[in-house]
Short mmCIF file of C-alpha atoms and ligand atoms in Angstrom, two decimals:
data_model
loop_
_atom_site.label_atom_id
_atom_site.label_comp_id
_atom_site.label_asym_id
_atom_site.label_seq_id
_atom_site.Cartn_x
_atom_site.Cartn_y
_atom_site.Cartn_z
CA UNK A 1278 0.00 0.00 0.00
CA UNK A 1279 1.38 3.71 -0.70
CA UNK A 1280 2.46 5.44 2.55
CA UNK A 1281 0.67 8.60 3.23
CA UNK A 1282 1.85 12.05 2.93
CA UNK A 1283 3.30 13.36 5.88
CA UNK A 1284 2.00 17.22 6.25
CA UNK A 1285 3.34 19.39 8.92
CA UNK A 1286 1.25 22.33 10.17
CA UNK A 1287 3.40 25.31 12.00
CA UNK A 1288 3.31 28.89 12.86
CA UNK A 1289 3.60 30.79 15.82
CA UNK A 1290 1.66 30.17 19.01
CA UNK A 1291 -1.73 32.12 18.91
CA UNK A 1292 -1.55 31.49 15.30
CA UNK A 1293 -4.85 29.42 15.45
CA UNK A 1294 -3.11 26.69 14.04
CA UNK A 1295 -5.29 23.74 16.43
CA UNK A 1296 -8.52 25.84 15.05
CA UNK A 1297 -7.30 26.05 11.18
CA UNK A 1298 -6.72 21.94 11.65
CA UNK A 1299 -10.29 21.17 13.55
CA UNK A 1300 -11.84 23.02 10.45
CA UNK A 1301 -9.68 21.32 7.80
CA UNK A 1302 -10.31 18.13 8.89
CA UNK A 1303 -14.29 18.40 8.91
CA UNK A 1304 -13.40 19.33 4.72
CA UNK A 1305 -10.72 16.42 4.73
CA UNK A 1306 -12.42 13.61 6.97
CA UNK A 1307 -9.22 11.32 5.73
CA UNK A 1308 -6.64 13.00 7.69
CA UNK A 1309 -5.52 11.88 10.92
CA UNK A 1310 -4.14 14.14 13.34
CA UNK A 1311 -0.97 13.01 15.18
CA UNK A 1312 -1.62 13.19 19.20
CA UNK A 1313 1.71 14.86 20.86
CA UNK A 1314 3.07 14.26 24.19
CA UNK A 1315 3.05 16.73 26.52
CA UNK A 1316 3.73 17.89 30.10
CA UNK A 1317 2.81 21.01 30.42
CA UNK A 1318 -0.45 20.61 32.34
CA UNK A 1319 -3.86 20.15 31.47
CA UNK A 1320 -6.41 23.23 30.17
CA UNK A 1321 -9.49 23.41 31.15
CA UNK A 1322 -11.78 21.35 29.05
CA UNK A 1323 -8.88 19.41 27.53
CA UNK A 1324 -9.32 15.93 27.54
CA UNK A 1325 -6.15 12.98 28.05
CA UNK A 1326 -5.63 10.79 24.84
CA UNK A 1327 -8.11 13.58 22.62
CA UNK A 1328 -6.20 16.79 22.65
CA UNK A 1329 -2.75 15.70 23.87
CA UNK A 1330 -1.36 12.80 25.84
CA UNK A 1331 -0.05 14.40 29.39
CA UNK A 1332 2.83 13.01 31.16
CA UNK A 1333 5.46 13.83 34.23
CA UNK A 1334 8.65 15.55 33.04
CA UNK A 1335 10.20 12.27 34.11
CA UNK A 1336 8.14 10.21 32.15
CA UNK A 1337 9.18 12.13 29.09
CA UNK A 1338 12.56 12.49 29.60
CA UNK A 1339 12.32 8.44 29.90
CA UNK A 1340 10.77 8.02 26.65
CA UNK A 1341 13.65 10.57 25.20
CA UNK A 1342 15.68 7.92 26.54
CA UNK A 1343 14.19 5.71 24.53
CA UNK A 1344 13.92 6.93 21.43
CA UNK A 1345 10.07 7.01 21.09
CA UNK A 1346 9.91 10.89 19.55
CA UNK A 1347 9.57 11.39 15.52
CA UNK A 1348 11.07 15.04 17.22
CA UNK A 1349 10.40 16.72 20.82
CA UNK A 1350 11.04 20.32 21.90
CA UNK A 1351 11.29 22.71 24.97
CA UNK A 1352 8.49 24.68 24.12
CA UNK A 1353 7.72 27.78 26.51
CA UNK A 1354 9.45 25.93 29.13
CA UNK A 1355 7.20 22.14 28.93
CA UNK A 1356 8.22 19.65 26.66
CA UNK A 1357 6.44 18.60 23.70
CA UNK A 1358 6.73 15.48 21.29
CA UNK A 1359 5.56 13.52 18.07
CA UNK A 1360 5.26 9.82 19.12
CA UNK A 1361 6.97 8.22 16.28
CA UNK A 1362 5.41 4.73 16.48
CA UNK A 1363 1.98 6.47 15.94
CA UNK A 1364 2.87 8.51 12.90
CA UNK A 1365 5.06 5.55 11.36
CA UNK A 1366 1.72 2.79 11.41
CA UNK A 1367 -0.94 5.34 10.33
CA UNK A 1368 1.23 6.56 7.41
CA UNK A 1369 1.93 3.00 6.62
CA UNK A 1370 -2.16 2.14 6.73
CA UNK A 1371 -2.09 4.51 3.90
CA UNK A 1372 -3.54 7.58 5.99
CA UNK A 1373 -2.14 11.16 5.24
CA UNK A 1374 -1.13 12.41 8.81
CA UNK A 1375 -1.07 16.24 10.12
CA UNK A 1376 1.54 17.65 12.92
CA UNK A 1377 0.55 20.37 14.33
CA UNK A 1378 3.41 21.30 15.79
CA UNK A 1379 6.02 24.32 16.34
CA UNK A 1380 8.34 25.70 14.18
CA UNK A 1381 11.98 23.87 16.43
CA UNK A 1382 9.53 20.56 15.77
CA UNK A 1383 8.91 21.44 12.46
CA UNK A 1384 12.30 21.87 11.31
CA UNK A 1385 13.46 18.75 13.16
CA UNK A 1386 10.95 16.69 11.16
CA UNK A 1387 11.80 17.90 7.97
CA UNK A 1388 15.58 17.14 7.90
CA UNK A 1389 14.36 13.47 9.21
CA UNK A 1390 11.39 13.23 6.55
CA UNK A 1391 12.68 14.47 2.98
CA UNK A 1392 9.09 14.46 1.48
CA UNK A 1393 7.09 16.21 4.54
CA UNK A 1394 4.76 18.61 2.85
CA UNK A 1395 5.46 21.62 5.02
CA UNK A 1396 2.87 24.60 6.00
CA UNK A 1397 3.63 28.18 7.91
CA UNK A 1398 0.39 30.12 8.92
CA UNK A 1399 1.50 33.62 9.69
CA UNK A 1400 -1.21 35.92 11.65
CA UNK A 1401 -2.25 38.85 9.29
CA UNK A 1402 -0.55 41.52 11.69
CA UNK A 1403 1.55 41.62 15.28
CA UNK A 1404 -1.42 43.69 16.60
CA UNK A 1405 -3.79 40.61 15.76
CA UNK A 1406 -1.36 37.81 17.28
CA UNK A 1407 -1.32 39.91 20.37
CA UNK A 1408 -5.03 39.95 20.33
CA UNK A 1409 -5.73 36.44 19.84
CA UNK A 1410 -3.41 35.14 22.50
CA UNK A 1411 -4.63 38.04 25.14
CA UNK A 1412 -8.51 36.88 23.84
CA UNK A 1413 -7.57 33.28 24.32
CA UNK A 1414 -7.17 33.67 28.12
CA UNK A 1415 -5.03 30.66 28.55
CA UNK A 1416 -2.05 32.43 29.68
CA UNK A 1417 -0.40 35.29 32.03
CA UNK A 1418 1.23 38.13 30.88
CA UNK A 1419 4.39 36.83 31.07
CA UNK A 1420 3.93 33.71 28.88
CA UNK A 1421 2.10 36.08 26.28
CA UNK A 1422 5.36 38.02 26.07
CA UNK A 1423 7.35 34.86 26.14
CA UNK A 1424 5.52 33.85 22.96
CA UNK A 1425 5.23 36.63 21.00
CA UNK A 1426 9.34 37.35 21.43
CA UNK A 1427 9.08 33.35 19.98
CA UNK A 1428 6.70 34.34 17.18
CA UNK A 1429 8.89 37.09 15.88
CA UNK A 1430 11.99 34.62 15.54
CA UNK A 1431 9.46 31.76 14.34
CA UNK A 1432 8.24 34.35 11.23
CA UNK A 1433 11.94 34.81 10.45
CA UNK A 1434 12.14 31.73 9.73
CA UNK A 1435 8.90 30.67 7.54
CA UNK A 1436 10.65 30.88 3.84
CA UNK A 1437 11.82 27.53 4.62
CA UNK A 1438 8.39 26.19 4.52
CA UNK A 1439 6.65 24.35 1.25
CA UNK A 1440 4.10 26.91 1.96
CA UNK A 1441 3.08 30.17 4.11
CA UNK A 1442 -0.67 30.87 4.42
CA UNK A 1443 -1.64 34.45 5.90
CA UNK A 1444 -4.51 33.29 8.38
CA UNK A 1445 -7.05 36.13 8.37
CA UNK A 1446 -10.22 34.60 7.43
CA UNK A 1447 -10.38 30.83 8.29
CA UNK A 1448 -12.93 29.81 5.60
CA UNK A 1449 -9.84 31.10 2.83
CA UNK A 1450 -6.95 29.56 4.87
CA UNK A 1451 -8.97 26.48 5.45
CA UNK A 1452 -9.44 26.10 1.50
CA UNK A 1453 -5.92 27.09 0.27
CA UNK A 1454 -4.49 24.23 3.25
CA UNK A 1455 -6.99 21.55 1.50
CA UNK A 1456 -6.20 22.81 -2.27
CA UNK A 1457 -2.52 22.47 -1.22
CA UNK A 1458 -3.04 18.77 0.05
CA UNK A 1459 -5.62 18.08 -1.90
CA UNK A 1460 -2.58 18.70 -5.20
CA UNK A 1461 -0.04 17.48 -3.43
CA UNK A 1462 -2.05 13.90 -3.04
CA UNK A 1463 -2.28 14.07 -7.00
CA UNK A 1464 0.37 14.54 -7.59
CA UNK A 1465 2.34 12.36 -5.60
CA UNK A 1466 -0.16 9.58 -7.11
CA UNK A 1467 0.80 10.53 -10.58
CA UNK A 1468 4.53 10.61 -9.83
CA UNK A 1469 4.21 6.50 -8.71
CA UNK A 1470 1.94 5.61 -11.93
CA UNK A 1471 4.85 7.13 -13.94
CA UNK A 1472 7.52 4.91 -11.72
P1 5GP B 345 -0.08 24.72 23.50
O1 5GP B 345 0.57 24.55 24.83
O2 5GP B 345 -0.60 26.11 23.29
O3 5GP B 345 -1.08 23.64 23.20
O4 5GP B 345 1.09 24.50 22.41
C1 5GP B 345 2.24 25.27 22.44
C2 5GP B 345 3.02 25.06 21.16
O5 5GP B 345 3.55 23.73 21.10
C3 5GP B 345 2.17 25.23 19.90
O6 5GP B 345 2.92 25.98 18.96
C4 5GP B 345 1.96 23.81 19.44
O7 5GP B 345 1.74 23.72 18.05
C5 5GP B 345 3.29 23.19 19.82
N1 5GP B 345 3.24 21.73 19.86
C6 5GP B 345 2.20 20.93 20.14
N2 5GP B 345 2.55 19.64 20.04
C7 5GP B 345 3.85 19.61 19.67
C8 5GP B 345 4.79 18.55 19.40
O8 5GP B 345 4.51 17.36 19.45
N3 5GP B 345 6.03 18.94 19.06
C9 5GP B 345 6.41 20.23 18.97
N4 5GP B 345 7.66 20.49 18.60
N5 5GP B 345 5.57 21.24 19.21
C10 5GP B 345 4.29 20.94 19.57
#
């Protein structure tokens, strides 16, 4: 069976980039989301096993130890990390499989994966990322800071990317990510007809 494309979704935090996906996934029913390890600790209404598996620093740094990340990263002081066993059998099932992850992760991923497909959504303005991660109400002051001195060095960074979609109105991002994939599947299919 052909493997499935490997797409990595990144951007700065605040970005809406967990929003963007939820939407592009009710278009693209297919896709499977990869589930990341995490310890930073639980949000309200988060759920364990749905929106992120939660674990003890120690228990993390254990499964460092044993190799069990497609890529990890210190994000905002927690740790975060792509389970690679996950990614490896749903790809090989023939699924096309989203990361949703940041930009250290997405780098990491694409010098190990040479035919990741990968996406930067950049927030229309500064004054809007600020907006949306003061609005979201999940953090203190400090952290907001924390992440938008991240975001700037993130955006320096985004011409590396396959892509970079400008994430002002979600119905337009949502159709140029699924028009992306959407080509990309075709033409990837082509490509192994011609083989
Ligand atoms: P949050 O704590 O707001 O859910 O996520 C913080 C940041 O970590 C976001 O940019 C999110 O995309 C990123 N992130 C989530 N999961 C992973 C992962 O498995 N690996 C990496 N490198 N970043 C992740």
């Amino acid at each position: 069976m052909k493997e499935g494309l490997l797409i990595i979704i990144s951007g700065p935090s605040g970005v809406g980039k967990d929003t963007v996906f939820k939407e592009l996934n009710k278009r693209l029913p297919d896709l499977r989301k990869s589930i990341s390890v995490t310890t930073r600790p639980m949000r309200e209404g988060e759920i364990n096993g749905r929106d992120y598996i939660f674990v003890e620093r120690k228990r993390f740094e254990q499964m460092i130890a044993e190799n069990r990340f497609l890529e990890w990263a210190s994000v905002h002081a927690n740790y975060y990390g792509t389970p690679a066993d996950e990614v490896m059998r749903l790809r090989g099932e023939g699924r096309d499989v989203v990361l949703v992850i940041d930009v250290q992760g997405a780098e990491k991923v694409a010098g190990a994966v040479s035919d990741a497909l990968t996406i930067f959504l950049v927030p229309p303005s500064r004054a809007e990322l600020v907006r949306r991660l003061t609005e979201r109400g999940t953090e203190n002051r400090q952290a907001i800071e924390r992440r938008l001195i991240e975001a700037d060095r993130e955006i320096a960074v985004s011409s590396a990317y396959d892509y970079i979609i400008v994430n002002d109105v979600m119905d337009k991002t949502v159709s140029e990510l699924a028009e992306i994939i959407q080509n990309e599947s075709r033409r990837r299919k082509r490509d192994d007809e011609e083989c």
